[in-house]
Coordinates of C-alpha atoms in Angstrom, one line a residue:
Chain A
X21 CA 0.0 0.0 0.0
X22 CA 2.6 2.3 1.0
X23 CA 4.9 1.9 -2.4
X24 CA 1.5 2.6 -4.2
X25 CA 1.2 5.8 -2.5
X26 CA 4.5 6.9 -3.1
X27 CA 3.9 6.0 -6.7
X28 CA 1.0 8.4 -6.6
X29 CA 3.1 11.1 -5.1
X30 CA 6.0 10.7 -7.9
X31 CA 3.5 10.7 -10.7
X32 CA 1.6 13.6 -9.6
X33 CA 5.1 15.6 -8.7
X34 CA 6.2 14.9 -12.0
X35 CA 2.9 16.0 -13.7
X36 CA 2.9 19.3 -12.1
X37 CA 6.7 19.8 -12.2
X38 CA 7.1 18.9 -15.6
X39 CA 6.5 21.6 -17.9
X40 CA 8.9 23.4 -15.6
X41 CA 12.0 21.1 -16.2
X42 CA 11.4 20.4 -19.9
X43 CA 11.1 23.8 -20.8
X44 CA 14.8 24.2 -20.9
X45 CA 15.7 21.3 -22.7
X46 CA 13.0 22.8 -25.5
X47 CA 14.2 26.2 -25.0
X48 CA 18.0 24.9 -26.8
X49 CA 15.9 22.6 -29.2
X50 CA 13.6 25.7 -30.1
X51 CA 16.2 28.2 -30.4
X52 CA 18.2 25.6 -32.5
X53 CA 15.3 24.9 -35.3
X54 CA 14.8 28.7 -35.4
X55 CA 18.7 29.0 -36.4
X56 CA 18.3 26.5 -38.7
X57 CA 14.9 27.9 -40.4
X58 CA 16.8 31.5 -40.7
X59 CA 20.0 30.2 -42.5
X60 CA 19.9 30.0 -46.5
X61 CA 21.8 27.2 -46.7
X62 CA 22.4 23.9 -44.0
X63 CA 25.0 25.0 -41.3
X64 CA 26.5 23.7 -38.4
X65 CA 24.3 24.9 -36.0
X66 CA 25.7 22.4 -32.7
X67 CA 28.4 23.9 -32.2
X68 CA 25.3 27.1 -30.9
X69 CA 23.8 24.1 -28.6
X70 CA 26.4 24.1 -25.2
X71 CA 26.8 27.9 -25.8
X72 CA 22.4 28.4 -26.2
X73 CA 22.2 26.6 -23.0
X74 CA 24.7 28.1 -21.2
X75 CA 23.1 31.0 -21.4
X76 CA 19.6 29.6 -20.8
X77 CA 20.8 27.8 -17.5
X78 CA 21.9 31.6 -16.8
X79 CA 18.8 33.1 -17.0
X80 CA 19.0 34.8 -20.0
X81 CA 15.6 35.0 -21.9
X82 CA 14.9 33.0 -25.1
X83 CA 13.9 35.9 -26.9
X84 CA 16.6 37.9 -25.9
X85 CA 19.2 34.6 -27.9
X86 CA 16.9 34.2 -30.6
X87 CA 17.2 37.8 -31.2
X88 CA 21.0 38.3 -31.2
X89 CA 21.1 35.0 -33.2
X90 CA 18.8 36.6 -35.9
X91 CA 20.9 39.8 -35.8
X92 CA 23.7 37.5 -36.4
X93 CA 22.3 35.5 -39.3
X94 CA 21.1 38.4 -41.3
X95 CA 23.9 40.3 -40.7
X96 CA 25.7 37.7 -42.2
X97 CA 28.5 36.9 -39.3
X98 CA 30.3 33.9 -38.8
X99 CA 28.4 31.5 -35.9
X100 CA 31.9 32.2 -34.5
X101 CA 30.8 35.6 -33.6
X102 CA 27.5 34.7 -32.5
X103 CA 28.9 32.1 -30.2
X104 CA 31.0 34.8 -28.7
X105 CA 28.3 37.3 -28.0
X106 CA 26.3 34.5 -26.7
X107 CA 29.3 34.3 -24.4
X108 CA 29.6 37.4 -23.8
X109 CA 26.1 38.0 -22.6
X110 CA 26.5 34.5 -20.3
X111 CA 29.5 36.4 -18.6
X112 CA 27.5 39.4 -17.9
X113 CA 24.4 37.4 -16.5
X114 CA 26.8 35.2 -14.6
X115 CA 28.4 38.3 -12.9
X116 CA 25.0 40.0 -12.2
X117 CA 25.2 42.6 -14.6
X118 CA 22.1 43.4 -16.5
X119 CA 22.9 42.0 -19.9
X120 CA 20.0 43.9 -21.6
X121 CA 22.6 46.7 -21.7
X122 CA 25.2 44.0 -23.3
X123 CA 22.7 42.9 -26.0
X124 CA 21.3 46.3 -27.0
X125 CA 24.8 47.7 -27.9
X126 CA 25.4 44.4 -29.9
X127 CA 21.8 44.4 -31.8
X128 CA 22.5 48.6 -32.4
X129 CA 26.0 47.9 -34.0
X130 CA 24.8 45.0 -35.9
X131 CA 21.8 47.2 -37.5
X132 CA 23.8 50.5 -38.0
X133 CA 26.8 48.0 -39.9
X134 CA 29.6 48.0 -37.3
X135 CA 32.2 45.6 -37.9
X136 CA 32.5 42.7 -35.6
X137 CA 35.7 44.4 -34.2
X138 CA 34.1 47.2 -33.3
X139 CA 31.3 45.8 -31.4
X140 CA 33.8 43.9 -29.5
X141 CA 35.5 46.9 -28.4
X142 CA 32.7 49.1 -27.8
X143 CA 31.2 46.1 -25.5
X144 CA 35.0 46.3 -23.9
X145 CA 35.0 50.0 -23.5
X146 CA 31.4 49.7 -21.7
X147 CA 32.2 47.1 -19.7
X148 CA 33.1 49.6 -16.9
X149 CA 30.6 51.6 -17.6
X150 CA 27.9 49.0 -16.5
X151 CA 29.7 47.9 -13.8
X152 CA 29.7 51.3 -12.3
X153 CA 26.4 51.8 -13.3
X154 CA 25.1 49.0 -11.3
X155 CA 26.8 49.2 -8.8
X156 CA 25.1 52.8 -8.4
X157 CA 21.8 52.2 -9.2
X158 CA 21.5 49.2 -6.0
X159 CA 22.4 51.4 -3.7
X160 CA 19.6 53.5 -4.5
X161 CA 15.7 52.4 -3.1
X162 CA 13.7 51.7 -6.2
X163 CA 9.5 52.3 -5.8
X164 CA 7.7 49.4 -3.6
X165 CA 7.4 46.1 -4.8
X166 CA 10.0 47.2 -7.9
X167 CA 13.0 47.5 -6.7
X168 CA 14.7 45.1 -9.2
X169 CA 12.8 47.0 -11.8
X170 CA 14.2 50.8 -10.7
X171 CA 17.4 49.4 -10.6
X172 CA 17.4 48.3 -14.2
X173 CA 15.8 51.6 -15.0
X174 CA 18.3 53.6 -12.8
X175 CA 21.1 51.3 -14.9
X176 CA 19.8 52.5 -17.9
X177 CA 19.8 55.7 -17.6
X178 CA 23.0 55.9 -15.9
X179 CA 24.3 53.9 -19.1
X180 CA 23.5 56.3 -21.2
X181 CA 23.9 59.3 -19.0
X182 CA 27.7 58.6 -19.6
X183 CA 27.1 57.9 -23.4
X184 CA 26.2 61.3 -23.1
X185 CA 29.8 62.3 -21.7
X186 CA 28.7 62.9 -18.3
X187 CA 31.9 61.8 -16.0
X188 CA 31.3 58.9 -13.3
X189 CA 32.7 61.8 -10.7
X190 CA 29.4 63.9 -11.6
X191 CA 26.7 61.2 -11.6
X192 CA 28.0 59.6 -8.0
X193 CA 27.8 63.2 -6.5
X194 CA 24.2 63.4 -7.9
X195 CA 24.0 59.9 -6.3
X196 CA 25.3 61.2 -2.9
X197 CA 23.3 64.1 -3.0
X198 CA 20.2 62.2 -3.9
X199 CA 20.3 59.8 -1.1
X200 CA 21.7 62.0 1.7
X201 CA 18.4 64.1 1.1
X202 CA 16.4 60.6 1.2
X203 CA 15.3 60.6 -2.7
X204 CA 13.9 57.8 -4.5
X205 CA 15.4 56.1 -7.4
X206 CA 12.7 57.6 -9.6
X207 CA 13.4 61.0 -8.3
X208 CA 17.2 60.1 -9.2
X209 CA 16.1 59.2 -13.1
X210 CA 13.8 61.8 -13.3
X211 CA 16.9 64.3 -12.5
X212 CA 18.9 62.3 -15.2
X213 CA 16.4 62.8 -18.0
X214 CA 16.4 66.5 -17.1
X215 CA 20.4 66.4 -17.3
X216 CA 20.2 64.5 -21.0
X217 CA 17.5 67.0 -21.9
X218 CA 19.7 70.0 -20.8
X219 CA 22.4 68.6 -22.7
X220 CA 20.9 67.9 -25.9
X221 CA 19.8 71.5 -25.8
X222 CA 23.6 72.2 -25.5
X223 CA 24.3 73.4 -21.9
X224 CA 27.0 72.2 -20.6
X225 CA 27.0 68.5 -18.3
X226 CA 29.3 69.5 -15.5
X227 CA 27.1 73.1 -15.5
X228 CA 23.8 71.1 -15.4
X229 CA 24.8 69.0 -13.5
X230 CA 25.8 71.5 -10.5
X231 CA 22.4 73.5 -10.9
X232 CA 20.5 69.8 -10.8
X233 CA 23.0 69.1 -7.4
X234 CA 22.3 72.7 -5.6
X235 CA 18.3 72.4 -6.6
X236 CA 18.0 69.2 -4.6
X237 CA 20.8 70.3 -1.9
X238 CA 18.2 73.2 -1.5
X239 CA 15.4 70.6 -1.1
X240 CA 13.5 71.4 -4.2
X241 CA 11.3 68.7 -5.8
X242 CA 11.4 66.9 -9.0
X243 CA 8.2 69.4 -10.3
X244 CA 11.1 72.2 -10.5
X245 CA 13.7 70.4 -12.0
X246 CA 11.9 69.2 -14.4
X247 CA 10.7 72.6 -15.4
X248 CA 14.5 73.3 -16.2
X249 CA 14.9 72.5 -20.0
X250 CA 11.9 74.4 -20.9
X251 CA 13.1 77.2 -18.9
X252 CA 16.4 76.9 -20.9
X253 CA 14.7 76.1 -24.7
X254 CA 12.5 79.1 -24.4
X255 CA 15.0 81.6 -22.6
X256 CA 17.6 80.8 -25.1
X257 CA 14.7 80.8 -28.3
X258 CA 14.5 84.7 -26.6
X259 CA 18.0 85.2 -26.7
X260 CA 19.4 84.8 -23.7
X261 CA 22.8 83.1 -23.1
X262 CA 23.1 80.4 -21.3
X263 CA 25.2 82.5 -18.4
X264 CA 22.6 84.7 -18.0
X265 CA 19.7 81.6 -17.8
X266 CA 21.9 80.0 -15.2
X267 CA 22.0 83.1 -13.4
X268 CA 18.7 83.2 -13.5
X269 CA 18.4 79.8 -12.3
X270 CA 20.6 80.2 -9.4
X271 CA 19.0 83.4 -8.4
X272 CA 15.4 81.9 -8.3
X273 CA 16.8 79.1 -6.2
X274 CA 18.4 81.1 -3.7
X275 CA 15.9 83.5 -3.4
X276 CA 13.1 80.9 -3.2
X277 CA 15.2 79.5 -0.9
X278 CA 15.5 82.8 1.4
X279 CA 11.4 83.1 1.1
X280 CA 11.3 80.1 2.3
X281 CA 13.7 80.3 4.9
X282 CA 12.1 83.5 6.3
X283 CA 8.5 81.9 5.8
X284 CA 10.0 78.9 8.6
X285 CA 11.5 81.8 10.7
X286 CA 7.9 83.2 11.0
X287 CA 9.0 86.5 9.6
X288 CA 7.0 86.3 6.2
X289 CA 6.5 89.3 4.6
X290 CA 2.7 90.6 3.5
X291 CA 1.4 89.4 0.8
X292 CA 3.4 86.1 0.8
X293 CA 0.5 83.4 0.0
X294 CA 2.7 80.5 1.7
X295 CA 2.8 81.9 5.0
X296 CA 4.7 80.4 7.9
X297 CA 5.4 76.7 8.0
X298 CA 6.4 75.9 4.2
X299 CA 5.7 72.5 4.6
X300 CA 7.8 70.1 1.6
X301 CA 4.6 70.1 -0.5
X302 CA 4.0 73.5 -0.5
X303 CA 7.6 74.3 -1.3
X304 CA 7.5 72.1 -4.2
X305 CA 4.5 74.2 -5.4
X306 CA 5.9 77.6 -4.8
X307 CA 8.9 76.4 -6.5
X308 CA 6.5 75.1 -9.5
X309 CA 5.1 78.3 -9.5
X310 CA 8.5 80.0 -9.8
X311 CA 9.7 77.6 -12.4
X312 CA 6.7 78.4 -14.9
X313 CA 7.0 82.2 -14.2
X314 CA 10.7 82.5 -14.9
X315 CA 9.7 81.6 -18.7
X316 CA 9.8 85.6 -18.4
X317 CA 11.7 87.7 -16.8
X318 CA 8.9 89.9 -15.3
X319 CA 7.1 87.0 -13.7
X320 CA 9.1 87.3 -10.8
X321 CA 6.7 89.2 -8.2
X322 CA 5.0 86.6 -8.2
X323 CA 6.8 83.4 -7.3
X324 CA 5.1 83.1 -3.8
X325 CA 1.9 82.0 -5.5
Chain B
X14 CA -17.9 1.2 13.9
X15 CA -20.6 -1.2 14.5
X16 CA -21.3 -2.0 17.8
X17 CA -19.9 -5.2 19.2
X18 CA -22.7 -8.0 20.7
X19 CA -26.4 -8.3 20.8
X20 CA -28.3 -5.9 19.3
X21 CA -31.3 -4.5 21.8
X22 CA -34.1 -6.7 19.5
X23 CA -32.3 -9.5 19.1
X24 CA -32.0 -9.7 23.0
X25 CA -35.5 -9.3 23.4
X26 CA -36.1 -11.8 20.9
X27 CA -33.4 -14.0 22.8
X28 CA -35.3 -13.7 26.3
X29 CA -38.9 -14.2 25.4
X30 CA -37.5 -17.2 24.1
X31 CA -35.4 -18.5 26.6
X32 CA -38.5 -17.6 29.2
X33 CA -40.3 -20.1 27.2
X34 CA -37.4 -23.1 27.1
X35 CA -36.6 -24.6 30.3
X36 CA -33.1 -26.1 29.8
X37 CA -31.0 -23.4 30.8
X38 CA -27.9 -25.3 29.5
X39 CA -29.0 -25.0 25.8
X40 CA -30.0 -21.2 26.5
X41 CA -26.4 -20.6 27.4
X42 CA -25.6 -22.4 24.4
X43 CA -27.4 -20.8 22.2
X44 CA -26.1 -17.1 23.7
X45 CA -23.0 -18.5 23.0
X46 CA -23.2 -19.1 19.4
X47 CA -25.1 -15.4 19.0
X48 CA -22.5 -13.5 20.4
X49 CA -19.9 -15.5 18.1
X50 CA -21.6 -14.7 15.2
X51 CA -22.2 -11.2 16.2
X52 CA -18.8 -10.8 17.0
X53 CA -17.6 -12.3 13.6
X54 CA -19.7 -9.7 11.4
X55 CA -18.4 -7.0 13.5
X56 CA -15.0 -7.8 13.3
X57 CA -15.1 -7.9 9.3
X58 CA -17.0 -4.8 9.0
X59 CA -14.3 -2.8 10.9
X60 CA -11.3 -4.5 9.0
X61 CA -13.5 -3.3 5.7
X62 CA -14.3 0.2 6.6
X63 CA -11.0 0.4 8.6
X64 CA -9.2 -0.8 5.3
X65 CA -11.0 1.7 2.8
X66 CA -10.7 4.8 5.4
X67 CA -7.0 4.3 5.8
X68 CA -6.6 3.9 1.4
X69 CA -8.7 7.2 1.3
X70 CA -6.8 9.0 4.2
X71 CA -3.4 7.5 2.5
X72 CA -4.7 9.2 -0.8
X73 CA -5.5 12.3 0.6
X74 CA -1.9 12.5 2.6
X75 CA -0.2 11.9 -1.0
X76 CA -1.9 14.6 -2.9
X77 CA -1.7 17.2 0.2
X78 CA 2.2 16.8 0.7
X79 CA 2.8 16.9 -3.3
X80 CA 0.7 20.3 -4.0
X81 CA 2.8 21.3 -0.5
X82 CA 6.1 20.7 -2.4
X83 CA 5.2 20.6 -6.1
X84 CA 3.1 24.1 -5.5
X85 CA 6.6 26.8 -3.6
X86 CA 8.5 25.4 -6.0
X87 CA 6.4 26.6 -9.3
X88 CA 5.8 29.8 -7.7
X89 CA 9.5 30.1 -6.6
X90 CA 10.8 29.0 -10.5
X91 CA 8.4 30.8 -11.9
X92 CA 8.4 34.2 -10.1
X93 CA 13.1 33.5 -10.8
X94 CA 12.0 33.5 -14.6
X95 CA 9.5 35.9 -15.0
X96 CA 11.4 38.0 -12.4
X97 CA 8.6 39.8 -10.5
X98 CA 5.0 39.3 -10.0
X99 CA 4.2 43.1 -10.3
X100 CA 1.5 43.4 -12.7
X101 CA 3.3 45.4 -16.0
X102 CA 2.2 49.0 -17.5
X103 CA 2.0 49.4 -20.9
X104 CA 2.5 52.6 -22.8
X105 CA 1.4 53.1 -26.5
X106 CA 3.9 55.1 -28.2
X107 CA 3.4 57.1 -31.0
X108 CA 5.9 57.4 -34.0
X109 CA 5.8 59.9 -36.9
X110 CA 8.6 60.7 -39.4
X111 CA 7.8 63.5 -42.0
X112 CA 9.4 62.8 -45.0
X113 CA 8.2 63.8 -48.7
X114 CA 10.7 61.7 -50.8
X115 CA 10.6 58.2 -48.7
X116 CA 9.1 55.0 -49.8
X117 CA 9.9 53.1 -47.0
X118 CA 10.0 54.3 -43.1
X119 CA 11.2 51.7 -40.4
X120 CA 11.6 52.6 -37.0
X121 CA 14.1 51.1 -35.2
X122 CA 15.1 50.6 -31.4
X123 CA 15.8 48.6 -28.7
X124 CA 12.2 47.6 -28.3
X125 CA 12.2 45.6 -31.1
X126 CA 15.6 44.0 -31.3
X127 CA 17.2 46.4 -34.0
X128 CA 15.1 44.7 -36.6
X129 CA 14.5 46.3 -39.3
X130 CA 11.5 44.4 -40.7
X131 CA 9.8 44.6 -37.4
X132 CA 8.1 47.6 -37.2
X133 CA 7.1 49.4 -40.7
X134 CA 5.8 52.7 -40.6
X135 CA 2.4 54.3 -42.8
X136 CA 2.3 57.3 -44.5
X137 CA -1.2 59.0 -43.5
X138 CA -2.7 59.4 -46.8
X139 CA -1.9 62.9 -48.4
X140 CA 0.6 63.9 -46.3
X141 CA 4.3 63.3 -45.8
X142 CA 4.0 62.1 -42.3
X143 CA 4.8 58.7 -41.5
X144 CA 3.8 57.1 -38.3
X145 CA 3.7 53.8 -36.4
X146 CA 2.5 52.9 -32.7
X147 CA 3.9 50.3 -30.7
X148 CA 3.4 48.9 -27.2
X149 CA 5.9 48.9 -24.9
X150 CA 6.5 48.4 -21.2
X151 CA 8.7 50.5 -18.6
X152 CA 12.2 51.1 -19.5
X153 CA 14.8 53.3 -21.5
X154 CA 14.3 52.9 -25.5
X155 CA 17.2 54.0 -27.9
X156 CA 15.7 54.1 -31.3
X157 CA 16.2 55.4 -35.1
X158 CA 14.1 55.9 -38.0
X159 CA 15.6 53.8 -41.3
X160 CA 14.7 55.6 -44.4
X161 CA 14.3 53.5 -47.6
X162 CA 16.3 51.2 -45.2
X163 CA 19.6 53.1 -46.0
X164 CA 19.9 56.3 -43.9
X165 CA 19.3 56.5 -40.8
X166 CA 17.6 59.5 -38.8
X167 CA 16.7 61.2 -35.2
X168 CA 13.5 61.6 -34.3
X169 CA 13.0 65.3 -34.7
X170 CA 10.9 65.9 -31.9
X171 CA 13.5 63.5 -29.2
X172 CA 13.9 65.2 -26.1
X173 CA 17.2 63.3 -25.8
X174 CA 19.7 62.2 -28.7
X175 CA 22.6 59.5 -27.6
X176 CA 25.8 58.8 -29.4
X177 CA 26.6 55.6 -29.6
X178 CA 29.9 53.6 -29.9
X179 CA 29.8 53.3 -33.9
X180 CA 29.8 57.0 -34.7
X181 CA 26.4 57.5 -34.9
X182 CA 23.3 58.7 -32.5
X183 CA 20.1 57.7 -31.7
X184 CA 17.0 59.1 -30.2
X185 CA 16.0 58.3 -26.4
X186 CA 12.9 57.7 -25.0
X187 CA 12.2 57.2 -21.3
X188 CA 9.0 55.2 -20.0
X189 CA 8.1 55.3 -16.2
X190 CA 5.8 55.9 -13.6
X191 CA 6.8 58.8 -12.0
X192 CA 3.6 59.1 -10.4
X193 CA 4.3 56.4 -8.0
X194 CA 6.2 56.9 -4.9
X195 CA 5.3 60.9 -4.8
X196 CA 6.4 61.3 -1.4
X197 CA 9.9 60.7 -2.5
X198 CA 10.0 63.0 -5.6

């Protein structure tokens, strides 16, 4: 009676835990056929098999393989190439680095007709780069329930923050300045997307990237900062230079600032809507309020609204 | 479990009997045997119903101890592949090109692997403005538009333009919930 019952137990374990076991084995098989259906003419396509489920046992995704395989092929590579991304990616995985990044750049060079050579070394130059990245973006609390998902976002954007020639030295001292004033990892990529903004608009990164620093030192919130390439495209479409709209900038933070400062102190002035006891929220508003009047220059009186 | 002995009737039964015989030898007798046979039919009712609870019970154990094992582990594996069991957002995004001499418009990007043949792009009838939409979850899109699938091209309207490591740029697009966690922004 007793073997029977264990019997049961095996069978039923086995039924439920099946689909879960075999779906690697298919994974390689899938990803193989798919090889083969892509290629013109028969190729050698087991020499892909140990490398394919490598990178499965790693957790890499089958639609992120069959996707650099299919770069590969139409790209017309040698499978030598596309068994050392496939490698490549593995190491990544294997070390905890967010491979996405990895695959991207190799999927980007393929399309825009980089030589094999040059993928390799762009993947060598960045390897750094998403090291540091990462290493960055976990120390930084992601939204709850998504932490792994900030992270990656936070990785991202860090990535290509530095694509976009800002130094590591300027985006860890936006990192210590974020956390020291108890910031979110959204807050954090919200501040980055302003930076990349401000420098696609041509202002300067280490510039932007000090204004962005004193903003949040001042305990500003995101509404404000985010006003800060519109305040520079329309300042600059009026023909101011970008001296005088970081003048600007720094004036309306430190005299916003002051307001507020004396607003705490109890010594507001008439006429100052916020009153005493600028609570965060209603700083962020004043300071929203601020952001949209400094569009023009005679908006000024009324920041306190 | 059936009670063991005489029922109440049959005792009855038994004793207006045994009023009426004298012998009380053969009434002893004759209790004897009753109880025996009582006794037997008892006995193989409990071995039956004692048999067929303990296969049930035995059943019942198996299946309970096998979901208890078989039913962590699937969540566990699965929530490892899938990565998190946060329900996803999805944006639709919105792609126009404006070009008067293309006959072909892809648009390009991370979001769908590079690939050129993935997503095509229409031209609104009677204009020179091309456009595709496309689904996509959180995350930081690089992406290019591929002209007669030759020359490639920024989006005009990009907030953000990266370079990229082949000499070239490409456009940026940034999807997230900033809404969530306000208290921290």
């Amino acid at each position: 009676m007793r073997h029977n019952i264990c019997y049961i137990c095996i069978c039923i374990f086995v039924a439920i835990t099946a689909p879960l076991f075999a779906g690697s084995d298919n994974g390689t098989d899938e990803i193989i056929s798919y090889t083969e259906r892509l290629s013109p003419e028969p190729i050698e396509t087991d020499v892909l098999r140990v490398p394919i489920q490598r990178a499965l046992n790693e957790g890499i995704t089958q639609e992120s393989i069959t996707s650099l395989i299919s770069a590969t092929m139409h790209g017309s590579m040698h499978i030598e190439e596309t068994i050392s991304y496939l490698e490549i990616i593995t190491a990544t995985q294997a070390e905890g680095l967010p491979y996405h990044l990895v695959t991207n750049t190799i999927l980007e060079g393929i399309a825009k007709g980089a030589t094999g050579e040059e993928i390799h070394e762009s993947l060598a130059a960045n390897r750094n780069h998403i090291e540091f990245c990462h290493g960055v973006a976990a120390r930084h609390k992601g939204r709850t329930g998504r932490r792994a998902d900030d992270t990656a976002l936070l990785t991202a954007a860090l990535y290509n923050a530095l694509h976009m020639g800002f130094n590591e030295n300027m985006l860890e001292r936006l990192s210590y300045t974020i956390t020291e004033h108890n910031r979110s990892s959204v807050f954090f990529i919200n501040s980055l997307e302003v930076l990349m903004e401000l420098h696609s608009l041509g202002v300067e990164n280490e510039r932007g990237a000090l204004l962005i620093d004193r903003a949040i030192n001042e305990g500003y919130r995101i509404g404000y900062i985010r006003s800060f390439p519109l305040t520079f495209s329309t300042q600059m479409k009026l023909g101011m230079t970008q001296d005088e709209i970081f003048s600007m900038l720094h004036d309306d933070i430190a005299h916003l600032r002051a307001s507020t400062t004396d607003a705490d102190n109890g010594s507001s002035q008439s006429g100052n809507s916020r009153g005493s006891g600028a609570s965060d929220s209603q700083k962020g508003s004043a300071s929203h309020g601020a952001a949209q009047s400094s569009g023009t220059k005679g908006g000024k009186g009324n920041r306190g609204n | 479990m059936k009670k063991r002995g005489l029922p109440d009737k049959d005792m009855a039964r038994f004793f207006s009997k045994a009023t009426q015989i004298k012998t009380p030898e053969r009434v002893v007798l004759k209790l004897q045997k009753m109880i025996a046979a009582e006794d037997h039919v008892a006995e193989t009712d409990t071995h039956i119903s004692s048999g067929i609870f303990s296969v049930r019970r035995q059943l019942v154990m198996a299946v309970v101890l096998t979901l208890l094992i078989a039913v962590p582990l699937t969540f566990f594996t699965t929530k490892r592949i899938m990565g998190t069991n946060t329900p996803v957002k999805h944006y639709v995004v919105r792609f126009i090109y404006e070009s008067e001499d293309a006959h072909s418009v892809q648009v390009v990007g991370d979001f769908n692997a590079w690939n050129n043949e993935e997503t095509e792009m229409n031209r609104i009838p009677n204009t020179d403005l091309w456009i595709a939409e496309v689904v996509l979850t959180e995350g930081l899109y690089r992406y290019g538009f591929l002209i007669d699938n030759v020359q490639w091209a920024l989006d005009p309207v990009a907030k953000i333009n990266v370079k990229d490591d082949f000499g070239k740029e490409s456009s940026l697009i940034m999807l997230f919930d900033e809404r969530e966690n306000r208290k921290n922004l």
